[in-house]
Amino acid sequence: MGILGAILIGFVVGILAKLITPGDPKPRGFILTTVLGIVGALLATWLGQAIGLYQSGESAGFFGALIGAVIILIAWRQLARPR
């Protein structure tokens, strides 16, 4: 259930991040939305451990993953923006 749970939580977090942040371009599709959420959770875990919020081996919670996904989505938009 660990990998399946991560995919499900990643999908939910990815959807919420896309709803919270306005504007385009947005990653489209199930796979990109799920990857957005999972990478956001990994970013939140890494940043949380770097600044001392989490111990080694601890992972970010739901809200931490959501914040990480929003950060990833904002970076995505800056890189994918037409010039």
JSON list of N, CA and C in Angstrom, two decimals:
[
{"chain": "A", "resi": 1, "resn": "MET", "atom": "N", "xyz": [0.82, -1.20, 0.00]},
{"chain": "A", "resi": 1, "resn": "MET", "atom": "CA", "xyz": [0.00, 0.00, 0.00]},
{"chain": "A", "resi": 1, "resn": "MET", "atom": "C", "xyz": [0.86, 1.26, 0.00]},
{"chain": "A", "resi": 2, "resn": "GLY", "atom": "N", "xyz": [2.15, 1.15, 0.27]},
{"chain": "A", "resi": 2, "resn": "GLY", "atom": "CA", "xyz": [3.02, 2.32, 0.35]},
{"chain": "A", "resi": 2, "resn": "GLY", "atom": "C", "xyz": [3.13, 3.06, -0.96]},
{"chain": "A", "resi": 3, "resn": "ILE", "atom": "N", "xyz": [3.43, 2.36, -2.05]},
{"chain": "A", "resi": 3, "resn": "ILE", "atom": "CA", "xyz": [3.58, 3.01, -3.34]},
{"chain": "A", "resi": 3, "resn": "ILE", "atom": "C", "xyz": [2.23, 3.47, -3.86]},
{"chain": "A", "resi": 4, "resn": "LEU", "atom": "N", "xyz": [1.22, 2.64, -3.70]},
{"chain": "A", "resi": 4, "resn": "LEU", "atom": "CA", "xyz": [-0.12, 3.01, -4.15]},
{"chain": "A", "resi": 4, "resn": "LEU", "atom": "C", "xyz": [-0.64, 4.22, -3.37]},
{"chain": "A", "resi": 5, "resn": "GLY", "atom": "N", "xyz": [-0.35, 4.26, -2.08]},
{"chain": "A", "resi": 5, "resn": "GLY", "atom": "CA", "xyz": [-0.75, 5.40, -1.25]},
{"chain": "A", "resi": 5, "resn": "GLY", "atom": "C", "xyz": [-0.04, 6.67, -1.67]},
{"chain": "A", "resi": 6, "resn": "ALA", "atom": "N", "xyz": [1.26, 6.57, -2.00]},
{"chain": "A", "resi": 6, "resn": "ALA", "atom": "CA", "xyz": [2.02, 7.74, -2.45]},
{"chain": "A", "resi": 6, "resn": "ALA", "atom": "C", "xyz": [1.46, 8.27, -3.76]},
{"chain": "A", "resi": 7, "resn": "ILE", "atom": "N", "xyz": [1.07, 7.37, -4.66]},
{"chain": "A", "resi": 7, "resn": "ILE", "atom": "CA", "xyz": [0.50, 7.80, -5.94]},
{"chain": "A", "resi": 7, "resn": "ILE", "atom": "C", "xyz": [-0.84, 8.48, -5.70]},
{"chain": "A", "resi": 8, "resn": "LEU", "atom": "N", "xyz": [-1.67, 7.92, -4.84]},
{"chain": "A", "resi": 8, "resn": "LEU", "atom": "CA", "xyz": [-2.98, 8.51, -4.56]},
{"chain": "A", "resi": 8, "resn": "LEU", "atom": "C", "xyz": [-2.85, 9.87, -3.89]},
{"chain": "A", "resi": 9, "resn": "ILE", "atom": "N", "xyz": [-2.00, 9.97, -2.88]},
{"chain": "A", "resi": 9, "resn": "ILE", "atom": "CA", "xyz": [-1.79, 11.25, -2.20]},
{"chain": "A", "resi": 9, "resn": "ILE", "atom": "C", "xyz": [-1.17, 12.25, -3.17]},
{"chain": "A", "resi": 10, "resn": "GLY", "atom": "N", "xyz": [-0.22, 11.81, -3.99]},
{"chain": "A", "resi": 10, "resn": "GLY", "atom": "CA", "xyz": [0.40, 12.70, -4.98]},
{"chain": "A", "resi": 10, "resn": "GLY", "atom": "C", "xyz": [-0.62, 13.25, -5.95]},
{"chain": "A", "resi": 11, "resn": "PHE", "atom": "N", "xyz": [-1.56, 12.41, -6.38]},
{"chain": "A", "resi": 11, "resn": "PHE", "atom": "CA", "xyz": [-2.60, 12.87, -7.29]},
{"chain": "A", "resi": 11, "resn": "PHE", "atom": "C", "xyz": [-3.49, 13.92, -6.63]},
{"chain": "A", "resi": 12, "resn": "VAL", "atom": "N", "xyz": [-3.91, 13.66, -5.40]},
{"chain": "A", "resi": 12, "resn": "VAL", "atom": "CA", "xyz": [-4.78, 14.61, -4.69]},
{"chain": "A", "resi": 12, "resn": "VAL", "atom": "C", "xyz": [-4.04, 15.93, -4.45]},
{"chain": "A", "resi": 13, "resn": "VAL", "atom": "N", "xyz": [-2.79, 15.84, -4.03]},
{"chain": "A", "resi": 13, "resn": "VAL", "atom": "CA", "xyz": [-2.00, 17.06, -3.79]},
{"chain": "A", "resi": 13, "resn": "VAL", "atom": "C", "xyz": [-1.78, 17.82, -5.10]},
{"chain": "A", "resi": 14, "resn": "GLY", "atom": "N", "xyz": [-1.52, 17.10, -6.19]},
{"chain": "A", "resi": 14, "resn": "GLY", "atom": "CA", "xyz": [-1.33, 17.75, -7.49]},
{"chain": "A", "resi": 14, "resn": "GLY", "atom": "C", "xyz": [-2.58, 18.49, -7.94]},
{"chain": "A", "resi": 15, "resn": "ILE", "atom": "N", "xyz": [-3.74, 17.87, -7.75]},
{"chain": "A", "resi": 15, "resn": "ILE", "atom": "CA", "xyz": [-5.00, 18.53, -8.11]},
{"chain": "A", "resi": 15, "resn": "ILE", "atom": "C", "xyz": [-5.21, 19.78, -7.27]},
{"chain": "A", "resi": 16, "resn": "LEU", "atom": "N", "xyz": [-4.99, 19.68, -5.96]},
{"chain": "A", "resi": 16, "resn": "LEU", "atom": "CA", "xyz": [-5.18, 20.84, -5.09]},
{"chain": "A", "resi": 16, "resn": "LEU", "atom": "C", "xyz": [-4.19, 21.96, -5.44]},
{"chain": "A", "resi": 17, "resn": "ALA", "atom": "N", "xyz": [-2.95, 21.61, -5.76]},
{"chain": "A", "resi": 17, "resn": "ALA", "atom": "CA", "xyz": [-1.97, 22.64, -6.13]},
{"chain": "A", "resi": 17, "resn": "ALA", "atom": "C", "xyz": [-2.39, 23.35, -7.41]},
{"chain": "A", "resi": 18, "resn": "LYS", "atom": "N", "xyz": [-2.94, 22.60, -8.37]},
{"chain": "A", "resi": 18, "resn": "LYS", "atom": "CA", "xyz": [-3.40, 23.22, -9.61]},
{"chain": "A", "resi": 18, "resn": "LYS", "atom": "C", "xyz": [-4.61, 24.12, -9.36]},
{"chain": "A", "resi": 19, "resn": "LEU", "atom": "N", "xyz": [-5.45, 23.76, -8.40]},
{"chain": "A", "resi": 19, "resn": "LEU", "atom": "CA", "xyz": [-6.61, 24.60, -8.08]},
{"chain": "A", "resi": 19, "resn": "LEU", "atom": "C", "xyz": [-6.21, 25.86, -7.32]},
{"chain": "A", "resi": 20, "resn": "ILE", "atom": "N", "xyz": [-5.21, 25.76, -6.47]},
{"chain": "A", "resi": 20, "resn": "ILE", "atom": "CA", "xyz": [-4.79, 26.90, -5.63]},
{"chain": "A", "resi": 20, "resn": "ILE", "atom": "C", "xyz": [-4.09, 27.97, -6.45]},
{"chain": "A", "resi": 21, "resn": "THR", "atom": "N", "xyz": [-3.21, 27.56, -7.35]},
{"chain": "A", "resi": 21, "resn": "THR", "atom": "CA", "xyz": [-2.41, 28.53, -8.11]},
{"chain": "A", "resi": 21, "resn": "THR", "atom": "C", "xyz": [-3.10, 28.87, -9.42]},
{"chain": "A", "resi": 22, "resn": "PRO", "atom": "N", "xyz": [-3.43, 30.14, -9.61]},
{"chain": "A", "resi": 22, "resn": "PRO", "atom": "CA", "xyz": [-4.10, 30.54, -10.85]},
{"chain": "A", "resi": 22, "resn": "PRO", "atom": "C", "xyz": [-3.11, 30.67, -12.01]},
{"chain": "A", "resi": 23, "resn": "GLY", "atom": "N", "xyz": [-3.64, 30.66, -13.21]},
{"chain": "A", "resi": 23, "resn": "GLY", "atom": "CA", "xyz": [-2.83, 30.91, -14.39]},
{"chain": "A", "resi": 23, "resn": "GLY", "atom": "C", "xyz": [-2.52, 29.66, -15.18]},
{"chain": "A", "resi": 24, "resn": "ASP", "atom": "N", "xyz": [-1.86, 29.88, -16.30]},
{"chain": "A", "resi": 24, "resn": "ASP", "atom": "CA", "xyz": [-1.44, 28.81, -17.19]},
{"chain": "A", "resi": 24, "resn": "ASP", "atom": "C", "xyz": [0.03, 29.00, -17.49]},
{"chain": "A", "resi": 25, "resn": "PRO", "atom": "N", "xyz": [0.75, 28.09, -17.99]},
{"chain": "A", "resi": 25, "resn": "PRO", "atom": "CA", "xyz": [0.40, 26.73, -18.36]},
{"chain": "A", "resi": 25, "resn": "PRO", "atom": "C", "xyz": [0.37, 25.81, -17.14]},
{"chain": "A", "resi": 26, "resn": "LYS", "atom": "N", "xyz": [-0.52, 24.84, -17.17]},
{"chain": "A", "resi": 26, "resn": "LYS", "atom": "CA", "xyz": [-0.63, 23.84, -16.12]},
{"chain": "A", "resi": 26, "resn": "LYS", "atom": "C", "xyz": [-0.30, 22.48, -16.73]},
{"chain": "A", "resi": 27, "resn": "PRO", "atom": "N", "xyz": [0.39, 21.64, -15.95]},
{"chain": "A", "resi": 27, "resn": "PRO", "atom": "CA", "xyz": [0.61, 20.28, -16.46]},
{"chain": "A", "resi": 27, "resn": "PRO", "atom": "C", "xyz": [-0.73, 19.57, -16.58]},
{"chain": "A", "resi": 28, "resn": "ARG", "atom": "N", "xyz": [-0.96, 18.90, -17.68]},
{"chain": "A", "resi": 28, "resn": "ARG", "atom": "CA", "xyz": [-2.25, 18.26, -17.91]},
{"chain": "A", "resi": 28, "resn": "ARG", "atom": "C", "xyz": [-2.11, 16.75, -17.87]},
{"chain": "A", "resi": 29, "resn": "GLY", "atom": "N", "xyz": [-3.17, 16.10, -17.43]},
{"chain": "A", "resi": 29, "resn": "GLY", "atom": "CA", "xyz": [-3.20, 14.66, -17.42]},
{"chain": "A", "resi": 29, "resn": "GLY", "atom": "C", "xyz": [-2.94, 14.07, -16.05]},
{"chain": "A", "resi": 30, "resn": "PHE", "atom": "N", "xyz": [-3.37, 12.83, -15.90]},
{"chain": "A", "resi": 30, "resn": "PHE", "atom": "CA", "xyz": [-3.25, 12.11, -14.64]},
{"chain": "A", "resi": 30, "resn": "PHE", "atom": "C", "xyz": [-1.79, 11.94, -14.22]},
{"chain": "A", "resi": 31, "resn": "ILE", "atom": "N", "xyz": [-0.95, 11.54, -15.15]},
{"chain": "A", "resi": 31, "resn": "ILE", "atom": "CA", "xyz": [0.44, 11.23, -14.81]},
{"chain": "A", "resi": 31, "resn": "ILE", "atom": "C", "xyz": [1.19, 12.49, -14.39]},
{"chain": "A", "resi": 32, "resn": "LEU", "atom": "N", "xyz": [1.06, 13.58, -15.13]},
{"chain": "A", "resi": 32, "resn": "LEU", "atom": "CA", "xyz": [1.77, 14.81, -14.77]},
{"chain": "A", "resi": 32, "resn": "LEU", "atom": "C", "xyz": [1.25, 15.41, -13.47]},
{"chain": "A", "resi": 33, "resn": "THR", "atom": "N", "xyz": [-0.05, 15.30, -13.23]},
{"chain": "A", "resi": 33, "resn": "THR", "atom": "CA", "xyz": [-0.62, 15.79, -11.97]},
{"chain": "A", "resi": 33, "resn": "THR", "atom": "C", "xyz": [-0.09, 14.98, -10.80]},
{"chain": "A", "resi": 34, "resn": "THR", "atom": "N", "xyz": [-0.01, 13.67, -10.97]},
{"chain": "A", "resi": 34, "resn": "THR", "atom": "CA", "xyz": [0.50, 12.80, -9.91]},
{"chain": "A", "resi": 34, "resn": "THR", "atom": "C", "xyz": [1.98, 13.06, -9.66]},
{"chain": "A", "resi": 35, "resn": "VAL", "atom": "N", "xyz": [2.75, 13.21, -10.73]},
{"chain": "A", "resi": 35, "resn": "VAL", "atom": "CA", "xyz": [4.18, 13.50, -10.59]},
{"chain": "A", "resi": 35, "resn": "VAL", "atom": "C", "xyz": [4.38, 14.84, -9.89]},
{"chain": "A", "resi": 36, "resn": "LEU", "atom": "N", "xyz": [3.55, 15.82, -10.21]},
{"chain": "A", "resi": 36, "resn": "LEU", "atom": "CA", "xyz": [3.62, 17.13, -9.55]},
{"chain": "A", "resi": 36, "resn": "LEU", "atom": "C", "xyz": [3.45, 16.97, -8.04]},
{"chain": "A", "resi": 37, "resn": "GLY", "atom": "N", "xyz": [2.46, 16.19, -7.62]},
{"chain": "A", "resi": 37, "resn": "GLY", "atom": "CA", "xyz": [2.24, 15.99, -6.19]},
{"chain": "A", "resi": 37, "resn": "GLY", "atom": "C", "xyz": [3.35, 15.21, -5.52]},
{"chain": "A", "resi": 38, "resn": "ILE", "atom": "N", "xyz": [3.85, 14.16, -6.17]},
{"chain": "A", "resi": 38, "resn": "ILE", "atom": "CA", "xyz": [4.91, 13.35, -5.58]},
{"chain": "A", "resi": 38, "resn": "ILE", "atom": "C", "xyz": [6.21, 14.14, -5.47]},
{"chain": "A", "resi": 39, "resn": "VAL", "atom": "N", "xyz": [6.57, 14.87, -6.52]},
{"chain": "A", "resi": 39, "resn": "VAL", "atom": "CA", "xyz": [7.79, 15.68, -6.49]},
{"chain": "A", "resi": 39, "resn": "VAL", "atom": "C", "xyz": [7.64, 16.81, -5.46]},
{"chain": "A", "resi": 40, "resn": "GLY", "atom": "N", "xyz": [6.43, 17.35, -5.33]},
{"chain": "A", "resi": 40, "resn": "GLY", "atom": "CA", "xyz": [6.19, 18.36, -4.30]},
{"chain": "A", "resi": 40, "resn": "GLY", "atom": "C", "xyz": [6.41, 17.81, -2.91]},
{"chain": "A", "resi": 41, "resn": "ALA", "atom": "N", "xyz": [5.97, 16.59, -2.67]},
{"chain": "A", "resi": 41, "resn": "ALA", "atom": "CA", "xyz": [6.18, 15.95, -1.37]},
{"chain": "A", "resi": 41, "resn": "ALA", "atom": "C", "xyz": [7.66, 15.70, -1.11]},
{"chain": "A", "resi": 42, "resn": "LEU", "atom": "N", "xyz": [8.37, 15.26, -2.14]},
{"chain": "A", "resi": 42, "resn": "LEU", "atom": "CA", "xyz": [9.81, 15.05, -1.99]},
{"chain": "A", "resi": 42, "resn": "LEU", "atom": "C", "xyz": [10.54, 16.36, -1.71]},
{"chain": "A", "resi": 43, "resn": "LEU", "atom": "N", "xyz": [10.16, 17.42, -2.41]},
{"chain": "A", "resi": 43, "resn": "LEU", "atom": "CA", "xyz": [10.77, 18.73, -2.19]},
{"chain": "A", "resi": 43, "resn": "LEU", "atom": "C", "xyz": [10.49, 19.22, -0.76]},
{"chain": "A", "resi": 44, "resn": "ALA", "atom": "N", "xyz": [9.25, 19.06, -0.32]},
{"chain": "A", "resi": 44, "resn": "ALA", "atom": "CA", "xyz": [8.90, 19.50, 1.04]},
{"chain": "A", "resi": 44, "resn": "ALA", "atom": "C", "xyz": [9.67, 18.70, 2.09]},
{"chain": "A", "resi": 45, "resn": "THR", "atom": "N", "xyz": [9.84, 17.40, 1.87]},
{"chain": "A", "resi": 45, "resn": "THR", "atom": "CA", "xyz": [10.60, 16.58, 2.80]},
{"chain": "A", "resi": 45, "resn": "THR", "atom": "C", "xyz": [12.06, 17.02, 2.83]},
{"chain": "A", "resi": 46, "resn": "TRP", "atom": "N", "xyz": [12.64, 17.23, 1.66]},
{"chain": "A", "resi": 46, "resn": "TRP", "atom": "CA", "xyz": [14.04, 17.63, 1.59]},
{"chain": "A", "resi": 46, "resn": "TRP", "atom": "C", "xyz": [14.26, 19.00, 2.25]},
{"chain": "A", "resi": 47, "resn": "LEU", "atom": "N", "xyz": [13.39, 19.97, 1.91]},
{"chain": "A", "resi": 47, "resn": "LEU", "atom": "CA", "xyz": [13.54, 21.30, 2.52]},
{"chain": "A", "resi": 47, "resn": "LEU", "atom": "C", "xyz": [13.30, 21.26, 4.03]},
{"chain": "A", "resi": 48, "resn": "GLY", "atom": "N", "xyz": [12.31, 20.48, 4.45]},
{"chain": "A", "resi": 48, "resn": "GLY", "atom": "CA", "xyz": [12.03, 20.36, 5.88]},
{"chain": "A", "resi": 48, "resn": "GLY", "atom": "C", "xyz": [13.18, 19.76, 6.65]},
{"chain": "A", "resi": 49, "resn": "GLN", "atom": "N", "xyz": [13.84, 18.76, 6.08]},
{"chain": "A", "resi": 49, "resn": "GLN", "atom": "CA", "xyz": [15.01, 18.17, 6.73]},
{"chain": "A", "resi": 49, "resn": "GLN", "atom": "C", "xyz": [16.20, 19.12, 6.69]},
{"chain": "A", "resi": 50, "resn": "ALA", "atom": "N", "xyz": [16.31, 19.91, 5.62]},
{"chain": "A", "resi": 50, "resn": "ALA", "atom": "CA", "xyz": [17.43, 20.85, 5.50]},
{"chain": "A", "resi": 50, "resn": "ALA", "atom": "C", "xyz": [17.36, 21.96, 6.54]},
{"chain": "A", "resi": 51, "resn": "ILE", "atom": "N", "xyz": [16.15, 22.41, 6.86]},
{"chain": "A", "resi": 51, "resn": "ILE", "atom": "CA", "xyz": [16.03, 23.51, 7.83]},
{"chain": "A", "resi": 51, "resn": "ILE", "atom": "C", "xyz": [15.69, 23.01, 9.23]},
{"chain": "A", "resi": 52, "resn": "GLY", "atom": "N", "xyz": [15.60, 21.69, 9.41]},
{"chain": "A", "resi": 52, "resn": "GLY", "atom": "CA", "xyz": [15.43, 21.13, 10.75]},
{"chain": "A", "resi": 52, "resn": "GLY", "atom": "C", "xyz": [14.00, 20.90, 11.19]},
{"chain": "A", "resi": 53, "resn": "LEU", "atom": "N", "xyz": [13.03, 21.00, 10.29]},
{"chain": "A", "resi": 53, "resn": "LEU", "atom": "CA", "xyz": [11.64, 20.73, 10.68]},
{"chain": "A", "resi": 53, "resn": "LEU", "atom": "C", "xyz": [11.37, 19.23, 10.85]},
{"chain": "A", "resi": 54, "resn": "TYR", "atom": "N", "xyz": [12.05, 18.42, 10.05]},
{"chain": "A", "resi": 54, "resn": "TYR", "atom": "CA", "xyz": [11.87, 16.97, 10.08]},
{"chain": "A", "resi": 54, "resn": "TYR", "atom": "C", "xyz": [13.19, 16.30, 10.40]},
{"chain": "A", "resi": 55, "resn": "GLN", "atom": "N", "xyz": [13.11, 15.19, 11.12]},
{"chain": "A", "resi": 55, "resn": "GLN", "atom": "CA", "xyz": [14.29, 14.38, 11.38]},
{"chain": "A", "resi": 55, "resn": "GLN", "atom": "C", "xyz": [14.58, 13.51, 10.17]},
{"chain": "A", "resi": 56, "resn": "SER", "atom": "N", "xyz": [15.76, 12.95, 10.13]},
{"chain": "A", "resi": 56, "resn": "SER", "atom": "CA", "xyz": [16.12, 12.04, 9.05]},
{"chain": "A", "resi": 56, "resn": "SER", "atom": "C", "xyz": [15.18, 10.84, 9.08]},
{"chain": "A", "resi": 57, "resn": "GLY", "atom": "N", "xyz": [14.60, 10.52, 7.93]},
{"chain": "A", "resi": 57, "resn": "GLY", "atom": "CA", "xyz": [13.65, 9.41, 7.86]},
{"chain": "A", "resi": 57, "resn": "GLY", "atom": "C", "xyz": [12.20, 9.84, 7.96]},
{"chain": "A", "resi": 58, "resn": "GLU", "atom": "N", "xyz": [11.94, 11.05, 8.43]},
{"chain": "A", "resi": 58, "resn": "GLU", "atom": "CA", "xyz": [10.57, 11.58, 8.49]},
{"chain": "A", "resi": 58, "resn": "GLU", "atom": "C", "xyz": [10.21, 12.17, 7.13]},
{"chain": "A", "resi": 59, "resn": "SER", "atom": "N", "xyz": [8.94, 12.09, 6.79]},
{"chain": "A", "resi": 59, "resn": "SER", "atom": "CA", "xyz": [8.50, 12.70, 5.54]},
{"chain": "A", "resi": 59, "resn": "SER", "atom": "C", "xyz": [7.55, 13.85, 5.84]},
{"chain": "A", "resi": 60, "resn": "ALA", "atom": "N", "xyz": [7.36, 14.68, 4.85]},
{"chain": "A", "resi": 60, "resn": "ALA", "atom": "CA", "xyz": [6.46, 15.83, 4.99]},
{"chain": "A", "resi": 60, "resn": "ALA", "atom": "C", "xyz": [5.02, 15.34, 5.07]},
{"chain": "A", "resi": 61, "resn": "GLY", "atom": "N", "xyz": [4.20, 16.07, 5.76]},
{"chain": "A", "resi": 61, "resn": "GLY", "atom": "CA", "xyz": [2.79, 15.75, 5.85]},
{"chain": "A", "resi": 61, "resn": "GLY", "atom": "C", "xyz": [2.04, 16.24, 4.62]},
{"chain": "A", "resi": 62, "resn": "PHE", "atom": "N", "xyz": [0.73, 16.14, 4.69]},
{"chain": "A", "resi": 62, "resn": "PHE", "atom": "CA", "xyz": [-0.12, 16.52, 3.56]},
{"chain": "A", "resi": 62, "resn": "PHE", "atom": "C", "xyz": [0.06, 17.98, 3.19]},
{"chain": "A", "resi": 63, "resn": "PHE", "atom": "N", "xyz": [0.04, 18.86, 4.18]},
{"chain": "A", "resi": 63, "resn": "PHE", "atom": "CA", "xyz": [0.16, 20.29, 3.89]},
{"chain": "A", "resi": 63, "resn": "PHE", "atom": "C", "xyz": [1.56, 20.65, 3.42]},
{"chain": "A", "resi": 64, "resn": "GLY", "atom": "N", "xyz": [2.57, 19.98, 3.94]},
{"chain": "A", "resi": 64, "resn": "GLY", "atom": "CA", "xyz": [3.93, 20.19, 3.45]},
{"chain": "A", "resi": 64, "resn": "GLY", "atom": "C", "xyz": [4.05, 19.78, 1.99]},
{"chain": "A", "resi": 65, "resn": "ALA", "atom": "N", "xyz": [3.44, 18.65, 1.65]},
{"chain": "A", "resi": 65, "resn": "ALA", "atom": "CA", "xyz": [3.45, 18.19, 0.26]},
{"chain": "A", "resi": 65, "resn": "ALA", "atom": "C", "xyz": [2.72, 19.17, -0.64]},
{"chain": "A", "resi": 66, "resn": "LEU", "atom": "N", "xyz": [1.63, 19.74, -0.14]},
{"chain": "A", "resi": 66, "resn": "LEU", "atom": "CA", "xyz": [0.87, 20.72, -0.91]},
{"chain": "A", "resi": 66, "resn": "LEU", "atom": "C", "xyz": [1.71, 21.97, -1.17]},
{"chain": "A", "resi": 67, "resn": "ILE", "atom": "N", "xyz": [2.40, 22.44, -0.16]},
{"chain": "A", "resi": 67, "resn": "ILE", "atom": "CA", "xyz": [3.27, 23.62, -0.33]},
{"chain": "A", "resi": 67, "resn": "ILE", "atom": "C", "xyz": [4.40, 23.31, -1.31]},
{"chain": "A", "resi": 68, "resn": "GLY", "atom": "N", "xyz": [4.99, 22.13, -1.20]},
{"chain": "A", "resi": 68, "resn": "GLY", "atom": "CA", "xyz": [6.04, 21.73, -2.14]},
{"chain": "A", "resi": 68, "resn": "GLY", "atom": "C", "xyz": [5.52, 21.65, -3.56]},
{"chain": "A", "resi": 69, "resn": "ALA", "atom": "N", "xyz": [4.30, 21.13, -3.75]},
{"chain": "A", "resi": 69, "resn": "ALA", "atom": "CA", "xyz": [3.72, 21.03, -5.09]},
{"chain": "A", "resi": 69, "resn": "ALA", "atom": "C", "xyz": [3.42, 22.40, -5.66]},
{"chain": "A", "resi": 70, "resn": "VAL", "atom": "N", "xyz": [3.00, 23.34, -4.83]},
{"chain": "A", "resi": 70, "resn": "VAL", "atom": "CA", "xyz": [2.76, 24.71, -5.30]},
{"chain": "A", "resi": 70, "resn": "VAL", "atom": "C", "xyz": [4.08, 25.34, -5.75]},
{"chain": "A", "resi": 71, "resn": "ILE", "atom": "N", "xyz": [5.15, 25.10, -5.01]},
{"chain": "A", "resi": 71, "resn": "ILE", "atom": "CA", "xyz": [6.46, 25.63, -5.39]},
{"chain": "A", "resi": 71, "resn": "ILE", "atom": "C", "xyz": [6.90, 25.04, -6.73]},
{"chain": "A", "resi": 72, "resn": "ILE", "atom": "N", "xyz": [6.73, 23.73, -6.89]},
{"chain": "A", "resi": 72, "resn": "ILE", "atom": "CA", "xyz": [7.08, 23.08, -8.16]},
{"chain": "A", "resi": 72, "resn": "ILE", "atom": "C", "xyz": [6.23, 23.63, -9.30]},
{"chain": "A", "resi": 73, "resn": "LEU", "atom": "N", "xyz": [4.94, 23.84, -9.05]},
{"chain": "A", "resi": 73, "resn": "LEU", "atom": "CA", "xyz": [4.05, 24.35, -10.10]},
{"chain": "A", "resi": 73, "resn": "LEU", "atom": "C", "xyz": [4.43, 25.77, -10.51]},
{"chain": "A", "resi": 74, "resn": "ILE", "atom": "N", "xyz": [4.80, 26.60, -9.57]},
{"chain": "A", "resi": 74, "resn": "ILE", "atom": "CA", "xyz": [5.23, 27.97, -9.89]},
{"chain": "A", "resi": 74, "resn": "ILE", "atom": "C", "xyz": [6.52, 27.92, -10.72]},
{"chain": "A", "resi": 75, "resn": "ALA", "atom": "N", "xyz": [7.45, 27.04, -10.35]},
{"chain": "A", "resi": 75, "resn": "ALA", "atom": "CA", "xyz": [8.68, 26.89, -11.14]},
{"chain": "A", "resi": 75, "resn": "ALA", "atom": "C", "xyz": [8.36, 26.38, -12.54]},
{"chain": "A", "resi": 76, "resn": "TRP", "atom": "N", "xyz": [7.43, 25.43, -12.65]},
{"chain": "A", "resi": 76, "resn": "TRP", "atom": "CA", "xyz": [7.00, 24.89, -13.96]},
{"chain": "A", "resi": 76, "resn": "TRP", "atom": "C", "xyz": [6.50, 26.02, -14.85]},
{"chain": "A", "resi": 77, "resn": "ARG", "atom": "N", "xyz": [5.68, 26.89, -14.28]},
{"chain": "A", "resi": 77, "resn": "ARG", "atom": "CA", "xyz": [5.10, 27.99, -15.07]},
{"chain": "A", "resi": 77, "resn": "ARG", "atom": "C", "xyz": [6.17, 28.97, -15.51]},
{"chain": "A", "resi": 78, "resn": "GLN", "atom": "N", "xyz": [7.16, 29.21, -14.69]},
{"chain": "A", "resi": 78, "resn": "GLN", "atom": "CA", "xyz": [8.22, 30.13, -15.07]},
{"chain": "A", "resi": 78, "resn": "GLN", "atom": "C", "xyz": [9.06, 29.56, -16.21]},
{"chain": "A", "resi": 79, "resn": "LEU", "atom": "N", "xyz": [9.28, 28.26, -16.20]},
{"chain": "A", "resi": 79, "resn": "LEU", "atom": "CA", "xyz": [10.08, 27.62, -17.23]},
{"chain": "A", "resi": 79, "resn": "LEU", "atom": "C", "xyz": [9.31, 27.38, -18.52]},
{"chain": "A", "resi": 80, "resn": "ALA", "atom": "N", "xyz": [8.00, 27.12, -18.42]},
{"chain": "A", "resi": 80, "resn": "ALA", "atom": "CA", "xyz": [7.19, 26.79, -19.60]},
{"chain": "A", "resi": 80, "resn": "ALA", "atom": "C", "xyz": [6.50, 28.00, -20.19]},
{"chain": "A", "resi": 81, "resn": "ARG", "atom": "N", "xyz": [6.73, 29.15, -19.64]},
{"chain": "A", "resi": 81, "resn": "ARG", "atom": "CA", "xyz": [6.08, 30.38, -20.11]},
{"chain": "A", "resi": 81, "resn": "ARG", "atom": "C", "xyz": [6.57, 30.74, -21.50]},
{"chain": "A", "resi": 82, "resn": "PRO", "atom": "N", "xyz": [5.62, 31.07, -22.41]},
{"chain": "A", "resi": 82, "resn": "PRO", "atom": "CA", "xyz": [6.06, 31.50, -23.74]},
{"chain": "A", "resi": 82, "resn": "PRO", "atom": "C", "xyz": [6.78, 32.85, -23.66]},
{"chain": "A", "resi": 83, "resn": "ARG", "atom": "N", "xyz": [7.77, 33.01, -24.48]},
{"chain": "A", "resi": 83, "resn": "ARG", "atom": "CA", "xyz": [8.58, 34.24, -24.41]},
{"chain": "A", "resi": 83, "resn": "ARG", "atom": "C", "xyz": [8.30, 35.14, -25.55]}
]
